[in-house]
Amino acid sequence: MRARQIILSLLVLVVALGPAWSDVRLPHVFGSHMVLQRDMAMPVWGWAEPGEQVTVRLSDKAPVTTQAGAEGKWQVTLPAAQAGGPFQLKVTGRNEIVLDDVVVGEVWVCSGQSNMEMTVQSSNNAADEIAAANFPLIRQIKVPRVTAGFPSEDFTGDWQVCSPTTVAPFTAAGYFMARELYRELGVAVGLINTSWGGTRIEPWTPPVGFAQVPALKSIYDQVTLTDPRSEAYKKMLGEYVTGLDKWMAQARTSLAESKPLDPAPAYPDGLKPLTGNGQPTALYNAMVSPLIPFAIRGAIWYQGEANHGEGMLYTEKMKALIGGWRALWKQGDFPFYYVQIAPYNYGNEDPNILPTFWEAQGAAEAIPNTGMVVTNDIADLTNIHPKDKQTVGKRLAALALKGAYGRNEVVAKGPTYKSMKIEGDKIRISFDNVGSGLVSRDGKPLDWFEIIGTDTDFVPAQAVIEGDTVVLSSPEVKEPVAMRFAWHRDANQNLMNREGFPALTFRAGEVPQIDWMALKVKEAKQYQLVYELDLKKAARDIKYDIDNHAGVGPFDRIAYYLELQQFGKPSTYVWVSMDAFTKDVTKIGIPTIASKAVFQQKVSNMNVVSNVRSVVTGEGITTGNIEFWPNNYGATNAVNVASASAQVWDFGDQYSAPEDGYGSMQVHNYGAKQTIFAFNNWKAGGRADLGIGNSTGANPDWTFAANADQYSVRKLRVLVKPAG
């Protein structure tokens, strides 16, 4: 009896569900309260029974009819319509779908990572903004955060009408842009919010985008290998199947003969679908593909934090993203506007990395019909998500009004570099996009301008506005050759035009390669270079960039030159020479285990030249000593160096086992209680100890400082003075 009831229930369910599979259906991008793009042909598509006739009608406009194909897919194109509504959209086949409160206006796709996903309720003055959000002609649909290995056809989501009760989760950048456009254009604005915090640009890019950019061939090959239609996929899968067949034959033999068997060959990783939210195409497949070919005016993009260490490669990736979307949407070069990531303190990261990325973002404006919002004036250095999305939205709207809507009178950008001219001891920078004039945002002298000369490092410049130009100078630079502006991750600069749009980071001129040793150390002219090494390459086994030791004859003095430059700061250097403490040239370099160099002794007649103020300089210094060894070492002052401590690592330490240990290369002036330079633990690479003068940490000789990665330049030279 129980089984019969189950069978009857299943039959009832089958009868009830039977017609559903043949119902006309629409993807979720079409729904009540949606916004359709005005003045543009409007594709509408969906699914139905193969061969079923489907009719689509927008209110009282002429209906358009088509027939579902063999796979049950159908598509019609409604003729362009002027802004207006509300309308009713009806889709009729065996069943009828009725969408109410449909309006025609402007549609923008909003994409990127967390700064695009950031909501109105997280922006400045959120409570007031939400309370005032009575804009029923602004609507949003949010695409859920999902991934897919292959293009999807739909997603789950509904259009929301903007009101104080609904606006809180809207994209803040998109909403504030839409509000400006609504006020200026007087038409509905629809936002398709497809964004996901923390994501890179590659997952948002379709295969055809990567195919367009030669610099991204490796990514395109990776994506192609996962496509079952590609020859690469078929070849690799065929090889795998052949191997698996052989294994199956072995498995049958093993089973029959009770013999051991190796595991089956693993399925190739390269063939697995790219479904991680950091993998190429995975977000395009799930979160963008279902939107195509919905008619849109354009797209806005706010992303880059996850890619910000890539420098100019990001420009290539922008080409792939924009080119790929445009190729698939088939709406030509539709407007694409994007936002500069703001200044932010990325911990110990090189401060030059972020301005290099801004340069790459700016370079992407060479892509037709694009524009970038500059945000370096509205940053919060402690928050990677600046809350002032109102200004971001206004600037996006200005780009759209000028570029997409033909408002030529609108100023939409800040001053942009045009040209550089050297005028004696000054540099004159000319700008485009000055609007009604250049100004200082805060009324203070212009900041974040730097210049460099043939015998100086970059130094802050006095910057004076003269018409559409800025004139740079510094008493420290007599012959300037190059400049840079806002070239630091913290650069919250103050140059803008009177319309309130800030200038973007840029640099100009040719930065000279300055040899500080040749420029500042007269004694160096008497010396012969033996070894040179970029200490970024240091490892257990040292391979010098320059190794001239085989050609070195007798020598009577040895010198070391160390140059260090912390990120964003001037170069520092030290030269120290001394009477030769060995005649073996193979033992004067970094004291590795292979060199068999161990020296713990005083050195005589020491000369020191340095631009580090704390370092005692001079000639004929008699209180020099060196601590060179590959060993571990302790703080104990076993050899009784005068004034050395037995409790901290300084200029009087003692080496110990193991011989292949921590490693010390230190030159000291024990009379001044000072380390002249130290390079320890070179096997640790970027965690090596490195410094000029005494460390301000616990150990004056830099032991355990683990600080080498703090220097963008770290160069060591070892030299000798030929005897005679």
GROMACS .gro file of C-alpha atoms in nm, residues 154-433:
model
  280
  154ASP     CA    1   2.166   3.304  -1.639
  155PHE     CA    2   2.201   3.410  -1.278
  156THR     CA    3   1.964   3.470  -0.988
  157GLY     CA    4   1.870   3.830  -0.917
  158ASP     CA    5   1.594   4.092  -0.927
  159TRP     CA    6   1.578   4.460  -1.022
  160GLN     CA    7   1.539   4.694  -0.724
  161VAL     CA    8   1.384   5.041  -0.737
  162CYS     CA    9   1.590   5.301  -0.551
  163SER     CA   10   1.431   5.425  -0.229
  164PRO     CA   11   1.539   5.484   0.130
  165THR     CA   12   1.443   5.124   0.207
  166THR     CA   13   1.632   4.963  -0.082
  167VAL     CA   14   1.937   5.178  -0.162
  168ALA     CA   15   2.168   5.069   0.121
  169PRO     CA   16   2.316   4.768  -0.068
  170PHE     CA   17   2.348   4.952  -0.403
  171THR     CA   18   2.701   4.998  -0.538
  172ALA     CA   19   2.804   5.336  -0.398
  173ALA     CA   20   3.021   5.441  -0.693
  174GLY     CA   21   2.748   5.337  -0.935
  175TYR     CA   22   2.465   5.496  -0.739
  176PHE     CA   23   2.633   5.835  -0.701
  177MET     CA   24   2.716   5.833  -1.072
  178ALA     CA   25   2.355   5.741  -1.154
  179ARG     CA   26   2.223   6.020  -0.932
  180GLU     CA   27   2.428   6.278  -1.120
  181LEU     CA   28   2.323   6.139  -1.457
  182TYR     CA   29   1.957   6.137  -1.355
  183ARG     CA   30   1.978   6.499  -1.245
  184GLU     CA   31   2.152   6.603  -1.566
  185LEU     CA   32   1.966   6.387  -1.818
  186GLY     CA   33   1.626   6.352  -1.655
  187VAL     CA   34   1.591   5.986  -1.756
  188ALA     CA   35   1.594   5.653  -1.577
  189VAL     CA   36   1.932   5.500  -1.498
  190GLY     CA   37   1.980   5.127  -1.455
  191LEU     CA   38   2.283   4.975  -1.284
  192ILE     CA   39   2.387   4.615  -1.346
  193ASN     CA   40   2.615   4.553  -1.050
  194THR     CA   41   2.850   4.262  -1.120
  195SER     CA   42   3.137   4.303  -0.875
  196TRP     CA   43   3.331   4.096  -0.623
  197GLY     CA   44   3.574   4.221  -0.359
  198GLY     CA   45   3.933   4.106  -0.369
  199THR     CA   46   3.921   3.982  -0.727
  200ARG     CA   47   4.182   4.030  -0.998
  201ILE     CA   48   4.119   4.155  -1.350
  202GLU     CA   49   4.192   3.822  -1.521
  203PRO     CA   50   3.879   3.640  -1.397
  204TRP     CA   51   3.660   3.914  -1.547
  205THR     CA   52   3.820   3.881  -1.890
  206PRO     CA   53   3.682   3.653  -2.166
  207PRO     CA   54   3.908   3.429  -2.378
  208VAL     CA   55   3.871   3.652  -2.684
  209GLY     CA   56   4.017   3.940  -2.481
  210PHE     CA   57   4.333   3.749  -2.398
  211ALA     CA   58   4.356   3.640  -2.762
  212GLN     CA   59   4.374   4.005  -2.871
  213VAL     CA   60   4.681   4.090  -2.660
  214PRO     CA   61   5.013   3.921  -2.750
  215ALA     CA   62   5.162   4.002  -2.408
  216LEU     CA   63   4.898   3.777  -2.248
  217LYS     CA   64   4.952   3.472  -2.469
  218SER     CA   65   5.042   3.251  -2.174
  219ILE     CA   66   4.704   3.325  -2.013
  220TYR     CA   67   4.524   3.266  -2.342
  221ASP     CA   68   4.701   2.930  -2.378
  222GLN     CA   69   4.597   2.838  -2.024
  223VAL     CA   70   4.233   2.923  -2.099
  224THR     CA   71   4.240   2.748  -2.438
  225LEU     CA   72   4.364   2.427  -2.278
  226THR     CA   73   4.047   2.406  -2.067
  227ASP     CA   74   3.816   2.447  -2.369
  228PRO     CA   75   3.687   2.105  -2.487
  229ARG     CA   76   3.658   2.246  -2.840
  230SER     CA   77   4.027   2.332  -2.868
  231GLU     CA   78   4.289   2.112  -3.033
  232ALA     CA   79   4.516   2.155  -2.731
  233TYR     CA   80   4.245   2.015  -2.502
  234LYS     CA   81   4.173   1.722  -2.733
  235LYS     CA   82   4.541   1.638  -2.769
  236MET     CA   83   4.612   1.637  -2.396
  237LEU     CA   84   4.291   1.454  -2.312
  238GLY     CA   85   4.369   1.196  -2.582
  239GLU     CA   86   4.713   1.136  -2.435
  240TYR     CA   87   4.561   1.099  -2.092
  241VAL     CA   88   4.298   0.852  -2.216
  242THR     CA   89   4.566   0.647  -2.390
  243GLY     CA   90   4.765   0.631  -2.068
  244LEU     CA   91   4.453   0.545  -1.871
  245ASP     CA   92   4.369   0.264  -2.114
  246LYS     CA   93   4.714   0.117  -2.062
  247TRP     CA   94   4.668   0.142  -1.688
  248MET     CA   95   4.329  -0.028  -1.710
  249ALA     CA   96   4.489  -0.320  -1.898
  250GLN     CA   97   4.755  -0.344  -1.629
  251ALA     CA   98   4.486  -0.324  -1.362
  252ARG     CA   99   4.299  -0.620  -1.512
  253THR     CA  100   4.619  -0.823  -1.523
  254SER     CA  101   4.702  -0.724  -1.167
  255LEU     CA  102   4.356  -0.824  -1.053
  256ALA     CA  103   4.373  -1.160  -1.226
  257GLU     CA  104   4.727  -1.238  -1.109
  258SER     CA  105   4.708  -1.079  -0.765
  259LYS     CA  106   5.003  -0.851  -0.843
  260PRO     CA  107   5.069  -0.499  -0.708
  261LEU     CA  108   4.963  -0.203  -0.917
  262ASP     CA  109   5.073   0.161  -0.934
  263PRO     CA  110   4.800   0.425  -0.886
  264ALA     CA  111   4.603   0.536  -1.190
  265PRO     CA  112   4.743   0.839  -1.374
  266ALA     CA  113   4.610   1.165  -1.233
  267TYR     CA  114   4.376   1.376  -1.443
  268PRO     CA  115   4.584   1.664  -1.589
  269ASP     CA  116   4.548   1.986  -1.393
  270GLY     CA  117   4.570   2.187  -1.716
  271LEU     CA  118   4.241   2.040  -1.838
  272LYS     CA  119   4.043   2.121  -1.527
  273PRO     CA  120   3.787   2.403  -1.566
  274LEU     CA  121   3.900   2.740  -1.430
  275THR     CA  122   3.649   2.787  -1.150
  276GLY     CA  123   3.845   2.969  -0.879
  277ASN     CA  124   3.753   3.335  -0.836
  278GLY     CA  125   4.116   3.424  -0.906
  279GLN     CA  126   4.146   3.219  -1.223
  280PRO     CA  127   4.119   3.364  -1.574
  281THR     CA  128   3.763   3.386  -1.719
  282ALA     CA  129   3.591   3.237  -1.411
  283LEU     CA  130   3.397   3.553  -1.324
  284TYR     CA  131   3.336   3.654  -1.682
  285ASN     CA  132   3.176   3.313  -1.739
  286ALA     CA  133   2.943   3.335  -1.440
  287MET     CA  134   2.883   3.705  -1.386
  288VAL     CA  135   2.923   3.880  -1.723
  289SER     CA  136   2.840   3.625  -1.992
  290PRO     CA  137   2.473   3.601  -1.877
  291LEU     CA  138   2.435   3.976  -1.940
  292ILE     CA  139   2.534   3.963  -2.306
  293PRO     CA  140   2.383   4.096  -2.536
  294PHE     CA  141   2.162   4.310  -2.307
  295ALA     CA  142   2.172   4.662  -2.453
  296ILE     CA  143   2.387   4.899  -2.246
  297ARG     CA  144   2.524   5.250  -2.276
  298GLY     CA  145   2.859   5.151  -2.130
  299ALA     CA  146   3.056   5.016  -1.835
  300ILE     CA  147   3.233   5.152  -1.529
  301TRP     CA  148   3.520   4.967  -1.367
  302TYR     CA  149   3.680   5.007  -1.024
  303GLN     CA  150   3.952   4.748  -0.973
  304GLY     CA  151   4.326   4.719  -0.937
  305GLU     CA  152   4.422   4.665  -0.575
  306ALA     CA  153   4.459   4.291  -0.638
  307ASN     CA  154   4.684   4.357  -0.942
  308HIS     CA  155   4.868   4.666  -0.821
  309GLY     CA  156   5.213   4.508  -0.814
  310GLU     CA  157   5.218   4.435  -1.188
  311GLY     CA  158   5.325   4.772  -1.325
  312MET     CA  159   5.269   4.833  -1.696
  313LEU     CA  160   5.143   4.478  -1.756
  314TYR     CA  161   4.812   4.599  -1.616
  315THR     CA  162   4.768   4.821  -1.922
  316GLU     CA  163   4.779   4.507  -2.137
  317LYS     CA  164   4.523   4.340  -1.916
  318MET     CA  165   4.292   4.640  -1.946
  319LYS     CA  166   4.319   4.607  -2.324
  320ALA     CA  167   4.213   4.244  -2.294
  321LEU     CA  168   3.922   4.317  -2.060
  322ILE     CA  169   3.780   4.607  -2.258
  323GLY     CA  170   3.849   4.455  -2.599
  324GLY     CA  171   3.699   4.124  -2.494
  325TRP     CA  172   3.377   4.273  -2.359
  326ARG     CA  173   3.335   4.494  -2.665
  327ALA     CA  174   3.393   4.204  -2.904
  328LEU     CA  175   3.124   3.993  -2.740
  329TRP     CA  176   2.867   4.267  -2.675
  330LYS     CA  177   2.887   4.369  -3.041
  331GLN     CA  178   2.799   4.731  -2.962
  332GLY     CA  179   3.121   4.875  -3.098
  333ASP     CA  180   3.358   5.070  -2.875
  334PHE     CA  181   3.102   5.145  -2.606
  335PRO     CA  182   3.212   5.389  -2.331
  336PHE     CA  183   3.430   5.235  -2.063
  337TYR     CA  184   3.521   5.453  -1.764
  338TYR     CA  185   3.731   5.342  -1.472
  339VAL     CA  186   3.865   5.465  -1.139
  340GLN     CA  187   4.223   5.502  -1.021
  341ILE     CA  188   4.292   5.306  -0.705
  342ALA     CA  189   4.367   5.554  -0.430
  343PRO     CA  190   4.687   5.615  -0.234
  344TYR     CA  191   4.715   5.363   0.048
  345ASN     CA  192   4.984   5.251   0.291
  346TYR     CA  193   5.066   4.896   0.185
  347GLY     CA  194   5.290   4.825   0.485
  348ASN     CA  195   5.657   4.766   0.401
  349GLU     CA  196   5.592   4.757   0.027
  350ASP     CA  197   5.814   4.965  -0.202
  351PRO     CA  198   5.637   5.306  -0.224
  352ASN     CA  199   5.729   5.320  -0.595
  353ILE     CA  200   5.510   5.021  -0.682
  354LEU     CA  201   5.179   5.205  -0.651
  355PRO     CA  202   5.273   5.510  -0.865
  356THR     CA  203   5.404   5.273  -1.132
  357PHE     CA  204   5.062   5.108  -1.128
  358TRP     CA  205   4.889   5.448  -1.152
  359GLU     CA  206   5.104   5.514  -1.455
  360ALA     CA  207   4.976   5.188  -1.606
  361GLN     CA  208   4.616   5.279  -1.527
  362GLY     CA  209   4.662   5.616  -1.691
  363ALA     CA  210   4.819   5.457  -1.999
  364ALA     CA  211   4.500   5.257  -2.053
  365GLU     CA  212   4.327   5.583  -2.150
  366ALA     CA  213   4.490   5.533  -2.490
  367ILE     CA  214   4.223   5.268  -2.550
  368PRO     CA  215   3.948   5.439  -2.756
  369ASN     CA  216   3.644   5.578  -2.573
  370THR     CA  217   3.780   5.530  -2.222
  371GLY     CA  218   3.852   5.766  -1.935
  372MET     CA  219   3.989   5.746  -1.582
  373VAL     CA  220   3.873   5.911  -1.262
  374VAL     CA  221   4.168   6.033  -1.052
  375THR     CA  222   4.123   5.985  -0.676
  376ASN     CA  223   4.455   6.081  -0.519
  377ASP     CA  224   4.294   6.382  -0.350
  378ILE     CA  225   4.019   6.188  -0.171
  379ALA     CA  226   4.223   5.899  -0.031
  380ASP     CA  227   4.241   5.759   0.320
  381LEU     CA  228   4.592   5.620   0.364
  382THR     CA  229   4.468   5.386   0.637
  383ASN     CA  230   4.166   5.255   0.445
  384ILE     CA  231   4.196   5.076   0.114
  385HIS     CA  232   3.825   5.157   0.064
  386PRO     CA  233   3.795   5.538   0.071
  387LYS     CA  234   3.446   5.634   0.184
  388ASP     CA  235   3.409   5.937  -0.041
  389LYS     CA  236   3.230   5.757  -0.320
  390GLN     CA  237   3.019   6.068  -0.385
  391THR     CA  238   3.315   6.240  -0.552
  392VAL     CA  239   3.398   5.921  -0.742
  393GLY     CA  240   3.041   5.907  -0.872
  394LYS     CA  241   3.042   6.273  -0.976
  395ARG     CA  242   3.365   6.231  -1.167
  396LEU     CA  243   3.240   5.916  -1.339
  397ALA     CA  244   2.927   6.106  -1.436
  398ALA     CA  245   3.137   6.393  -1.573
  399LEU     CA  246   3.329   6.151  -1.795
  400ALA     CA  247   3.000   6.005  -1.917
  401LEU     CA  248   2.835   6.342  -1.976
  402LYS     CA  249   3.127   6.456  -2.186
  403GLY     CA  250   3.215   6.131  -2.362
  404ALA     CA  251   2.893   5.935  -2.387
  405TYR     CA  252   2.637   6.216  -2.400
  406GLY     CA  253   2.822   6.482  -2.597
  407ARG     CA  254   2.833   6.755  -2.333
  408ASN     CA  255   3.149   6.912  -2.469
  409GLU     CA  256   3.130   7.203  -2.228
  410VAL     CA  257   3.174   6.972  -1.928
  411VAL     CA  258   3.519   6.960  -1.767
  412ALA     CA  259   3.572   6.593  -1.683
  413LYS     CA  260   3.943   6.559  -1.613
  414GLY     CA  261   4.222   6.721  -1.418
  415PRO     CA  262   4.555   6.854  -1.545
  416THR     CA  263   4.743   6.598  -1.753
  417TYR     CA  264   5.107   6.610  -1.851
  418LYS     CA  265   5.174   6.758  -2.194
  419SER     CA  266   5.545   6.839  -2.221
  420MET     CA  267   5.864   6.920  -2.030
  421LYS     CA  268   6.121   7.190  -2.110
  422ILE     CA  269   6.452   7.249  -1.929
  423GLU     CA  270   6.521   7.620  -1.877
  424GLY     CA  271   6.864   7.657  -1.718
  425ASP     CA  272   6.832   7.543  -1.357
  426LYS     CA  273   6.454   7.505  -1.387
  427ILE     CA  274   6.208   7.266  -1.547
  428ARG     CA  275   5.882   7.388  -1.699
  429ILE     CA  276   5.592   7.143  -1.720
  430SER     CA  277   5.302   7.216  -1.955
  431PHE     CA  278   4.957   7.066  -1.901
  432ASP     CA  279   4.645   6.980  -2.095
  433ASN     CA  280   4.298   6.976  -1.936
   0.00000   0.00000   0.00000
